[in-house]
CSV table of C-alpha atoms in Angstrom, one decimal:
chain,number,residue,atom,x,y,z
A,1,UNK,CA,0.0,0.0,0.0
A,2,UNK,CA,1.5,3.3,-1.1
A,3,UNK,CA,1.8,6.4,1.1
A,4,UNK,CA,-0.7,8.2,-1.1
A,5,UNK,CA,-3.3,5.4,-0.6
A,6,UNK,CA,-2.7,5.4,3.1
A,7,UNK,CA,-3.3,9.1,3.3
A,8,UNK,CA,-6.4,8.9,1.2
A,9,UNK,CA,-7.9,6.2,3.4
A,10,UNK,CA,-6.9,8.0,6.6
A,11,UNK,CA,-8.4,11.2,5.3
A,12,UNK,CA,-11.7,9.5,4.5
A,13,UNK,CA,-11.8,7.9,7.9
A,14,UNK,CA,-11.0,11.1,9.7
A,15,UNK,CA,-13.7,13.1,7.9
A,16,UNK,CA,-16.3,10.4,8.3
A,17,UNK,CA,-15.7,10.0,12.0
A,18,UNK,CA,-15.6,13.8,12.5
A,19,UNK,CA,-19.1,14.1,10.9
A,20,UNK,CA,-20.5,11.2,12.9
A,21,UNK,CA,-19.0,12.4,16.2
A,22,UNK,CA,-20.2,16.0,15.8
A,23,UNK,CA,-23.7,15.0,14.9
A,24,UNK,CA,-23.8,12.3,17.7
A,25,UNK,CA,-22.8,14.9,20.3
A,26,UNK,CA,-25.4,17.4,18.8
A,27,UNK,CA,-27.9,14.7,19.6
A,28,UNK,CA,-27.1,15.2,23.3
A,29,UNK,CA,-26.4,18.9,23.1
A,30,UNK,CA,-29.7,20.0,21.5
A,31,UNK,CA,-32.2,18.3,23.9
A,32,UNK,CA,-29.9,19.4,26.9
A,33,UNK,CA,-30.3,23.0,25.8
A,34,UNK,CA,-34.1,22.5,25.2
A,35,UNK,CA,-34.5,21.3,28.7
A,36,UNK,CA,-32.3,24.3,30.0
A,37,UNK,CA,-29.5,22.0,31.1
A,38,UNK,CA,-26.1,23.7,31.1
A,39,UNK,CA,-23.5,22.3,28.7
A,40,UNK,CA,-20.0,23.2,29.7
A,41,UNK,CA,-18.0,21.7,26.8
A,42,UNK,CA,-18.7,20.5,23.2
A,43,UNK,CA,-15.6,18.8,21.8
A,44,UNK,CA,-14.7,17.0,18.6
A,45,UNK,CA,-12.0,14.5,19.7
A,46,UNK,CA,-10.6,14.3,23.3
A,47,UNK,CA,-8.5,17.0,24.9
A,48,UNK,CA,-6.5,15.5,27.8
A,49,UNK,CA,-4.0,18.2,29.0
A,50,UNK,CA,-4.5,20.5,26.0
A,51,UNK,CA,-6.7,21.2,22.9
A,52,UNK,CA,-5.9,22.2,19.3
A,53,UNK,CA,-8.6,24.8,19.3
A,54,UNK,CA,-11.2,26.2,21.6
A,55,UNK,CA,-13.6,29.1,21.9
A,56,UNK,CA,-16.0,30.1,24.6
A,57,UNK,CA,-19.5,31.2,23.6
A,58,UNK,CA,-21.9,31.8,26.5
A,59,UNK,CA,-21.7,29.0,29.0
A,60,UNK,CA,-20.2,26.5,26.6
A,61,UNK,CA,-16.6,26.0,25.5
A,62,UNK,CA,-16.4,24.6,21.9
A,63,UNK,CA,-13.2,22.9,20.8
A,64,UNK,CA,-11.2,20.3,18.9
A,65,UNK,CA,-9.0,17.9,20.9
A,66,UNK,CA,-5.8,16.3,19.8
A,67,UNK,CA,-6.8,12.7,20.5
A,68,UNK,CA,-9.1,11.5,17.6
A,69,UNK,CA,-10.9,8.7,19.5
A,70,UNK,CA,-14.3,10.3,19.5
A,71,UNK,CA,-15.8,13.4,21.1
A,72,UNK,CA,-17.9,14.5,24.0
A,73,UNK,CA,-20.3,17.0,25.5
A,74,UNK,CA,-19.7,17.8,29.2
A,75,UNK,CA,-23.2,18.4,30.8
A,76,UNK,CA,-23.3,20.0,34.2
A,77,UNK,CA,-24.2,17.6,37.0
A,78,UNK,CA,-23.7,14.4,35.0
A,79,UNK,CA,-21.5,11.5,36.0
A,80,UNK,CA,-19.4,11.0,32.8
A,81,UNK,CA,-15.8,10.5,31.7
A,82,UNK,CA,-14.7,13.8,33.3
A,83,UNK,CA,-15.5,12.3,36.8
A,84,UNK,CA,-16.0,15.8,38.2
A,85,UNK,CA,-16.5,14.9,41.8
A,86,UNK,CA,-16.1,18.4,43.1
A,87,UNK,CA,-19.2,19.5,41.2
A,88,UNK,CA,-21.2,16.4,42.3
A,89,UNK,CA,-20.3,17.0,45.9
A,90,UNK,CA,-22.4,20.2,45.9
A,91,UNK,CA,-26.2,20.4,46.1
A,92,UNK,CA,-27.9,19.9,42.8
A,93,UNK,CA,-28.6,23.2,40.9
A,94,UNK,CA,-31.6,23.7,38.7
A,95,UNK,CA,-29.5,23.8,35.5
A,96,UNK,CA,-27.8,20.5,36.2
A,97,UNK,CA,-28.5,17.2,34.6
A,98,UNK,CA,-29.1,15.4,37.9
A,99,UNK,CA,-31.8,18.0,38.8
A,100,UNK,CA,-33.9,17.3,35.7
A,101,UNK,CA,-36.8,14.8,35.6
A,102,UNK,CA,-35.9,11.2,34.6
A,103,UNK,CA,-37.8,11.4,31.3
A,104,UNK,CA,-35.8,14.5,30.3
A,105,UNK,CA,-32.5,12.9,31.2
A,106,UNK,CA,-33.6,9.8,29.1
A,107,UNK,CA,-34.2,11.9,26.1
A,108,UNK,CA,-30.9,13.7,26.5
A,109,UNK,CA,-29.1,10.4,26.7
A,110,UNK,CA,-30.7,8.7,23.7
A,111,UNK,CA,-30.3,11.8,21.5
A,112,UNK,CA,-26.9,10.8,20.1
A,113,UNK,CA,-28.0,7.3,19.1
A,114,UNK,CA,-31.3,8.7,17.6
A,115,UNK,CA,-29.3,11.1,15.5
A,116,UNK,CA,-27.0,8.4,14.2
A,117,UNK,CA,-29.9,6.2,13.2
A,118,UNK,CA,-31.6,9.1,11.4
A,119,UNK,CA,-28.4,10.1,9.8
A,120,UNK,CA,-27.8,6.6,8.4
A,121,UNK,CA,-31.3,6.5,7.0
A,122,UNK,CA,-31.0,9.9,5.5
A,123,UNK,CA,-27.6,9.2,3.8
A,124,UNK,CA,-28.8,5.9,2.4
A,125,UNK,CA,-31.9,7.6,1.0
A,126,UNK,CA,-29.8,10.3,-0.6
A,127,UNK,CA,-27.4,7.8,-2.1
A,128,UNK,CA,-30.3,5.8,-3.6
A,129,UNK,CA,-31.9,9.0,-5.0
A,130,UNK,CA,-28.6,10.4,-6.5
A,131,UNK,CA,-26.8,7.2,-7.7
A,132,UNK,CA,-29.5,4.5,-7.5
A,133,UNK,CA,-28.7,1.0,-6.7
A,134,UNK,CA,-26.3,-0.9,-9.0
A,135,UNK,CA,-25.5,-4.6,-8.7
A,136,UNK,CA,-24.6,-7.6,-10.8
A,137,UNK,CA,-27.5,-10.1,-10.9
A,138,UNK,CA,-26.2,-13.6,-10.0
A,139,UNK,CA,-27.8,-14.9,-13.2
A,140,UNK,CA,-25.8,-12.3,-15.3
A,141,UNK,CA,-22.5,-13.9,-14.4
A,142,UNK,CA,-23.0,-16.0,-17.5
A,143,UNK,CA,-19.4,-17.1,-17.9
A,144,UNK,CA,-19.3,-18.7,-14.5
A,145,UNK,CA,-16.9,-17.9,-11.7
A,146,UNK,CA,-13.1,-17.8,-11.1
A,147,UNK,CA,-12.4,-19.7,-7.9
A,148,UNK,CA,-9.7,-19.3,-5.3
A,149,UNK,CA,-8.1,-22.1,-3.2
A,150,UNK,CA,-10.8,-21.8,-0.6
A,151,UNK,CA,-13.6,-22.3,-3.1
A,152,UNK,CA,-11.7,-25.2,-4.7
A,153,UNK,CA,-11.4,-26.8,-1.3
A,154,UNK,CA,-15.2,-27.4,-1.3
A,155,UNK,CA,-15.2,-28.7,-4.8
A,156,UNK,CA,-15.9,-25.6,-6.8
A,157,UNK,CA,-14.3,-25.2,-10.2
A,158,UNK,CA,-13.6,-22.3,-12.6
A,159,UNK,CA,-16.6,-21.9,-14.8
A,160,UNK,CA,-19.2,-23.1,-12.3
A,161,UNK,CA,-22.3,-20.9,-12.2
A,162,UNK,CA,-23.6,-20.3,-8.7
A,163,UNK,CA,-27.4,-21.1,-8.5
A,164,UNK,CA,-28.3,-21.0,-4.8
A,165,UNK,CA,-27.0,-20.9,-1.3
A,166,UNK,CA,-28.7,-23.5,0.9
A,167,UNK,CA,-31.2,-23.7,-2.0
A,168,UNK,CA,-32.1,-20.0,-1.6
A,169,UNK,CA,-31.5,-17.7,-4.6
A,170,UNK,CA,-29.2,-14.7,-4.0
A,171,UNK,CA,-30.2,-11.8,-6.3
A,172,UNK,CA,-27.0,-9.8,-6.2
A,173,UNK,CA,-23.7,-11.6,-7.0
A,174,UNK,CA,-21.8,-9.3,-4.7
A,175,UNK,CA,-23.9,-10.4,-1.7
A,176,UNK,CA,-23.0,-14.1,-2.0
A,177,UNK,CA,-20.0,-14.2,0.4
A,178,UNK,CA,-21.9,-12.2,3.0
A,179,UNK,CA,-24.9,-14.5,2.7
A,180,UNK,CA,-22.7,-17.6,3.1
A,181,UNK,CA,-21.1,-16.1,6.2
A,182,UNK,CA,-24.3,-14.7,7.9
A,183,UNK,CA,-26.5,-17.7,7.2
A,184,UNK,CA,-23.6,-20.1,8.1
A,185,UNK,CA,-24.6,-21.9,4.9
A,186,UNK,CA,-24.3,-25.7,4.7
A,187,UNK,CA,-24.2,-26.0,0.9
A,188,UNK,CA,-23.7,-24.2,-2.4
A,189,UNK,CA,-25.6,-25.3,-5.5
A,190,UNK,CA,-23.8,-24.7,-8.8
A,191,UNK,CA,-24.4,-25.5,-12.5
A,192,UNK,CA,-21.5,-27.4,-14.2
A,193,UNK,CA,-21.7,-28.7,-17.8
A,194,UNK,CA,-25.4,-28.1,-17.8
A,195,UNK,CA,-26.0,-30.1,-14.6
A,196,UNK,CA,-26.9,-28.9,-11.1
A,197,UNK,CA,-24.5,-30.0,-8.4
A,198,UNK,CA,-24.8,-29.6,-4.6
A,199,UNK,CA,-21.5,-28.9,-2.9
A,200,UNK,CA,-21.5,-29.3,0.9
A,201,UNK,CA,-19.7,-26.6,2.9
A,202,UNK,CA,-17.5,-28.2,5.6
A,203,UNK,CA,-16.9,-26.9,9.1
A,204,UNK,CA,-14.2,-24.2,9.1
A,205,UNK,CA,-15.2,-22.6,5.8
A,206,UNK,CA,-16.9,-19.6,7.3
A,207,UNK,CA,-13.9,-18.9,9.6
A,208,UNK,CA,-11.5,-19.1,6.6
A,209,UNK,CA,-13.8,-16.8,4.5
A,210,UNK,CA,-13.9,-14.2,7.3
A,211,UNK,CA,-10.2,-14.5,7.8
A,212,UNK,CA,-9.2,-13.9,4.2
A,213,UNK,CA,-11.6,-10.9,3.9
A,214,UNK,CA,-12.1,-11.5,0.2
A,215,UNK,CA,-14.7,-13.2,-2.0
A,216,UNK,CA,-14.1,-16.9,-2.6
A,217,UNK,CA,-15.4,-16.6,-6.2
A,218,UNK,CA,-15.4,-13.8,-8.7
A,219,UNK,CA,-17.3,-13.5,-12.1
A,220,UNK,CA,-15.2,-15.0,-14.9
A,221,UNK,CA,-14.9,-12.8,-17.9
A,222,UNK,CA,-13.4,-13.1,-21.4
A,223,UNK,CA,-10.4,-10.9,-22.1
A,224,UNK,CA,-11.8,-8.2,-24.3
A,225,UNK,CA,-9.6,-5.1,-24.6
A,226,UNK,CA,-11.1,-1.8,-23.4
A,227,UNK,CA,-7.9,0.2,-23.8
A,228,UNK,CA,-4.1,-0.2,-23.7
A,229,UNK,CA,-1.5,1.2,-21.4
A,230,UNK,CA,0.6,3.8,-23.4
A,231,UNK,CA,4.1,2.5,-24.1
A,232,UNK,CA,3.1,-1.1,-23.3
A,233,UNK,CA,3.7,-4.2,-25.4
A,234,UNK,CA,0.0,-4.2,-26.4
A,235,UNK,CA,0.1,-0.6,-27.5
A,236,UNK,CA,3.3,-1.3,-29.5
A,237,UNK,CA,1.8,-4.2,-31.5
A,238,UNK,CA,-1.5,-2.3,-32.1
A,239,UNK,CA,-4.1,-4.0,-29.9
A,240,UNK,CA,-7.4,-2.1,-30.4
A,241,UNK,CA,-10.4,-1.6,-28.2
A,242,UNK,CA,-12.8,-4.5,-28.8
A,243,UNK,CA,-10.1,-7.1,-29.6
A,244,UNK,CA,-10.6,-10.4,-27.7
A,245,UNK,CA,-7.3,-12.0,-26.5
A,246,UNK,CA,-7.6,-15.8,-26.7
A,247,UNK,CA,-4.1,-17.4,-26.8
A,248,UNK,CA,-0.4,-17.0,-25.9
A,249,UNK,CA,2.0,-19.0,-28.1
A,250,UNK,CA,-0.8,-21.2,-29.2
A,251,UNK,CA,-1.9,-21.9,-25.6
A,252,UNK,CA,-5.6,-21.2,-25.4
A,253,UNK,CA,-6.4,-18.6,-22.6
A,254,UNK,CA,-9.8,-17.3,-23.5
A,255,UNK,CA,-10.5,-15.8,-20.0
A,256,UNK,CA,-8.8,-12.8,-18.3
A,257,UNK,CA,-7.5,-14.7,-15.3
A,258,UNK,CA,-6.1,-17.5,-17.5
A,259,UNK,CA,-4.3,-14.9,-19.7
A,260,UNK,CA,-2.9,-13.1,-16.6
A,261,UNK,CA,-1.6,-16.3,-15.2
A,262,UNK,CA,0.0,-17.5,-18.4
A,263,UNK,CA,1.6,-14.2,-19.4
A,264,UNK,CA,3.6,-14.0,-16.2
A,265,UNK,CA,5.4,-17.2,-17.2
A,266,UNK,CA,7.0,-15.3,-20.1
A,267,UNK,CA,8.7,-12.3,-18.4
A,268,UNK,CA,11.0,-10.4,-20.8
A,269,UNK,CA,10.3,-12.9,-23.6
A,270,UNK,CA,9.0,-12.7,-27.2
A,271,UNK,CA,5.5,-14.2,-27.4
A,272,UNK,CA,2.7,-14.5,-30.0
A,273,UNK,CA,-0.6,-13.2,-28.7
A,274,UNK,CA,-3.7,-14.3,-30.6
A,275,UNK,CA,-6.6,-11.9,-30.8
A,276,UNK,CA,-10.0,-11.9,-32.5
A,277,UNK,CA,-10.8,-8.6,-34.2
A,278,UNK,CA,-14.2,-8.7,-35.9
A,279,UNK,CA,-14.2,-11.7,-38.2
A,280,UNK,CA,-10.4,-11.9,-38.3
A,281,UNK,CA,-8.0,-13.8,-36.1
A,282,UNK,CA,-4.6,-12.1,-35.7
A,283,UNK,CA,-1.3,-13.3,-34.3
A,284,UNK,CA,0.7,-10.4,-32.8
A,285,UNK,CA,4.4,-10.8,-32.0
A,286,UNK,CA,5.2,-8.9,-28.8
A,287,UNK,CA,8.1,-8.4,-26.5
A,288,UNK,CA,7.0,-8.6,-22.8
A,289,UNK,CA,8.3,-6.4,-20.0
A,290,UNK,CA,10.5,-7.7,-17.2
A,291,UNK,CA,7.4,-8.1,-15.1
A,292,UNK,CA,5.6,-10.2,-17.7
A,293,UNK,CA,2.9,-7.6,-18.4
A,294,UNK,CA,1.1,-7.0,-21.7
A,295,UNK,CA,-0.7,-3.8,-20.9
A,296,UNK,CA,-4.4,-4.3,-21.8
A,297,UNK,CA,-7.2,-3.0,-19.6
A,298,UNK,CA,-10.1,-5.5,-19.8
A,299,UNK,CA,-13.6,-4.5,-20.7
A,300,UNK,CA,-16.4,-5.3,-18.3
A,301,UNK,CA,-18.9,-7.4,-20.4
A,302,UNK,CA,-21.6,-7.8,-17.8
A,303,UNK,CA,-25.1,-6.2,-17.7
A,304,UNK,CA,-25.6,-4.6,-14.4
A,305,UNK,CA,-29.0,-3.9,-12.9
A,306,UNK,CA,-29.5,-0.3,-12.0
A,307,UNK,CA,-32.5,0.5,-9.8
A,308,UNK,CA,-33.4,4.2,-9.8
A,309,UNK,CA,-35.5,6.0,-7.1
A,310,UNK,CA,-37.4,9.2,-7.2
A,311,UNK,CA,-36.9,11.6,-4.3
A,312,UNK,CA,-40.0,10.3,-2.4
A,313,UNK,CA,-39.2,6.6,-3.2
A,314,UNK,CA,-35.7,7.0,-1.8
A,315,UNK,CA,-36.9,7.5,1.8
A,316,UNK,CA,-38.7,4.2,2.4
A,317,UNK,CA,-35.9,2.4,0.4
A,318,UNK,CA,-33.3,4.2,2.6
A,319,UNK,CA,-35.1,3.1,5.7
A,320,UNK,CA,-35.2,-0.5,4.6
A,321,UNK,CA,-31.6,-0.5,3.7
A,322,UNK,CA,-30.6,0.9,7.1
A,323,UNK,CA,-32.6,-1.8,8.8
A,324,UNK,CA,-31.0,-4.5,6.6
A,325,UNK,CA,-27.5,-3.2,7.4
A,326,UNK,CA,-28.3,-3.1,11.1
A,327,UNK,CA,-29.6,-6.7,11.1
A,328,UNK,CA,-26.7,-8.0,9.2
A,329,UNK,CA,-24.2,-6.2,11.5
A,330,UNK,CA,-25.9,-7.8,14.5
A,331,UNK,CA,-25.8,-11.2,12.9
A,332,UNK,CA,-22.1,-10.8,12.2
A,333,UNK,CA,-21.5,-9.8,15.8
A,334,UNK,CA,-23.4,-12.9,16.9
A,335,UNK,CA,-21.2,-15.0,14.7
A,336,UNK,CA,-18.1,-13.6,16.3
A,337,UNK,CA,-19.1,-14.3,19.8
A,338,UNK,CA,-21.3,-17.5,19.3
A,339,UNK,CA,-20.0,-19.4,16.3
A,340,UNK,CA,-17.3,-22.1,17.0
A,341,UNK,CA,-15.9,-21.4,13.5
A,342,UNK,CA,-15.1,-17.8,14.2
A,343,UNK,CA,-12.3,-16.5,16.4
A,344,UNK,CA,-12.8,-13.1,18.1
A,345,UNK,CA,-9.1,-12.2,17.6
A,346,UNK,CA,-9.4,-12.8,13.8
A,347,UNK,CA,-12.6,-10.8,13.4
A,348,UNK,CA,-12.1,-7.7,15.6
A,349,UNK,CA,-10.2,-4.7,14.4
A,350,UNK,CA,-9.5,-1.0,15.3
A,351,UNK,CA,-9.1,2.1,13.3
A,352,UNK,CA,-6.7,0.6,10.8
A,353,UNK,CA,-9.2,-2.1,9.9
A,354,UNK,CA,-12.0,0.5,9.5
A,355,UNK,CA,-9.7,2.7,7.3
A,356,UNK,CA,-9.0,-0.2,5.0
A,357,UNK,CA,-12.7,-0.5,4.2
A,358,UNK,CA,-12.6,2.9,2.4
A,359,UNK,CA,-11.5,2.9,-1.3
A,360,UNK,CA,-8.0,3.6,-2.4
A,361,UNK,CA,-9.1,6.7,-4.3
A,362,UNK,CA,-11.5,9.3,-3.1
A,363,UNK,CA,-15.0,8.2,-4.1
A,364,UNK,CA,-17.9,10.2,-2.7
A,365,UNK,CA,-20.5,7.4,-3.2
A,366,UNK,CA,-18.3,4.9,-1.3
A,367,UNK,CA,-17.5,7.5,1.3
A,368,UNK,CA,-21.1,8.2,2.1
A,369,UNK,CA,-21.9,4.4,2.0
A,370,UNK,CA,-19.2,3.8,4.6
A,371,UNK,CA,-20.3,6.9,6.7
A,372,UNK,CA,-23.9,5.6,6.8
A,373,UNK,CA,-22.7,2.1,7.8
A,374,UNK,CA,-20.4,3.5,10.5
A,375,UNK,CA,-23.3,5.6,11.8
A,376,UNK,CA,-25.3,2.4,12.3
A,377,UNK,CA,-22.3,0.8,14.1
A,378,UNK,CA,-21.9,3.8,16.3
A,379,UNK,CA,-25.6,3.8,17.2
A,380,UNK,CA,-25.6,0.1,18.0
A,381,UNK,CA,-22.4,0.1,20.0
A,382,UNK,CA,-23.5,3.2,22.0
A,383,UNK,CA,-26.8,1.8,23.0
A,384,UNK,CA,-25.3,-1.4,24.5
A,385,UNK,CA,-26.0,-1.5,28.3
A,386,UNK,CA,-22.4,-0.9,29.2
A,387,UNK,CA,-21.6,1.8,31.9
A,388,UNK,CA,-19.8,4.8,30.3
A,389,UNK,CA,-21.8,4.3,27.1
A,390,UNK,CA,-25.1,6.0,26.4
A,391,UNK,CA,-26.8,2.6,26.8
A,392,UNK,CA,-25.4,2.3,30.4
A,393,UNK,CA,-26.9,5.6,31.3
A,394,UNK,CA,-30.2,4.6,29.6
A,395,UNK,CA,-30.3,1.3,31.6
A,396,UNK,CA,-30.0,3.1,34.9
A,397,UNK,CA,-32.5,5.7,33.9
A,398,UNK,CA,-35.0,3.1,32.9
A,399,UNK,CA,-34.5,1.4,36.3
A,400,UNK,CA,-35.2,4.7,38.0
A,401,UNK,CA,-38.3,5.3,35.9
A,402,UNK,CA,-39.7,1.8,36.6
A,403,UNK,CA,-38.8,1.5,40.3
A,404,UNK,CA,-39.0,5.1,41.3
A,405,UNK,CA,-35.6,4.8,43.0
A,406,UNK,CA,-32.5,6.6,41.6
A,407,UNK,CA,-29.2,4.7,41.9
A,408,UNK,CA,-26.8,6.4,44.3
A,409,UNK,CA,-24.2,8.7,42.8
A,410,UNK,CA,-21.4,6.6,44.4
A,411,UNK,CA,-22.8,3.5,42.5
A,412,UNK,CA,-22.9,5.5,39.3
A,413,UNK,CA,-19.3,6.7,39.8
A,414,UNK,CA,-18.1,3.1,40.3
A,415,UNK,CA,-20.1,1.9,37.3
A,416,UNK,CA,-18.6,4.7,35.2
A,417,UNK,CA,-15.1,3.7,36.2
A,418,UNK,CA,-15.8,0.0,35.4
A,419,UNK,CA,-17.3,0.9,32.0
A,420,UNK,CA,-14.4,3.1,31.1
A,421,UNK,CA,-11.9,0.4,32.0
A,422,UNK,CA,-13.9,-2.1,29.7
A,423,UNK,CA,-14.0,0.4,26.8
A,424,UNK,CA,-10.3,1.3,27.1
A,425,UNK,CA,-9.4,-2.4,27.3
A,426,UNK,CA,-11.4,-3.2,24.2
A,427,UNK,CA,-9.9,-0.1,22.4
A,428,UNK,CA,-6.4,-1.2,23.2
A,429,UNK,CA,-7.1,-4.8,22.3
A,430,UNK,CA,-8.7,-4.0,18.9
A,431,UNK,CA,-6.1,-1.5,17.9
A,432,UNK,CA,-3.3,-3.7,19.2
A,433,UNK,CA,-4.6,-6.5,16.9
A,434,UNK,CA,-4.4,-4.0,14.0
A,435,UNK,CA,-0.7,-3.2,14.8
A,436,UNK,CA,0.2,-6.8,15.2
A,437,UNK,CA,-1.5,-7.8,11.9
A,438,UNK,CA,0.2,-5.0,10.0
A,439,UNK,CA,3.6,-5.9,11.5
A,440,UNK,CA,3.1,-9.4,10.2
A,441,UNK,CA,2.1,-8.2,6.8
A,442,UNK,CA,5.1,-5.9,6.6
A,443,UNK,CA,3.1,-2.7,6.3
A,444,UNK,CA,5.2,-1.1,9.1
């Protein structure tokens, strides 16, 4: 991975998290202000010891911290990560969080999660309205698939056409790996030489698929030239757009992956490349580079399905997409902690893992797709009933509303400390795994 790619990915992650954190904290800030609760600080990122920027307006200090691990609003009279015991030792004041009715405190606490859910729904709706929904129908992969070693381990072969997963049709080809993982599929049905074949999926396949973080099968495509790389062997011998490359030195290689594999065997050699141009078959003599490259960009021959939405249609579609993403995320978490095939240490990751999910080049559609998905993750993780998270505060507030008894401030202090230790432990563990994996892969 080049330095430029790393910076692009890091930039996308930083911008995405900044948007999510600011809007999440606004979800707490706005209802706090509506209920006349004093907000002492509103910060993007954390500011232990010092901040990069700060400005005081009224009773609130707005700023940007130097530690990009989130953000916070400091609400007067609330037991939070600031652990301001001096303030809590004094009698409650009318403007403090602890002096407000339980129902108002509950609304303040769920405000951040509510904003993240609404944001994800809105972003998905706008994506569908602006770009629509593009995918490759499984049936459109008419040349079959190219398999990797994992797919071949269960009996799949190049050219197989995937029919169903556990006898259920998957409409979008791109969704097949995820469907196999989330459903913990037991079999894949393929068409081979005109016959339907059922291939059992053995134990351990899901774990390996999660571990390699890549599809086990990709659509197979004929090698039809889209364009040539200037100065390459292909450009030198006159390969034209629309030419179909079918052989190297008489060795038939009609598909792109076969051509790519064969051409690398002839580094720095003279070869004869056979192409079909219209009704003619031509043999082109070429001198390959030292890397064994020919220099032809392949044409995508598939017919993708594009579903367009009007402005009004995009909102229910965006809502359904948000729910679908949330359900699949929860299913994936369940697999991590319940399935015997999946190891927690192989599936968790920190900021580096998240950054790698962004594209290598800046792409606004992919950026907003990732931002919407991260907003869903942020909402779900924050509502978990863990002290120090919004969900922990919500749990204690619901207890107070139901029983009429408020947990003691001393109990809440201890719960906050325990919750912060859990969160920091998870944060260190997840990001430590990232560092270890990247050390092993040679990135550092």
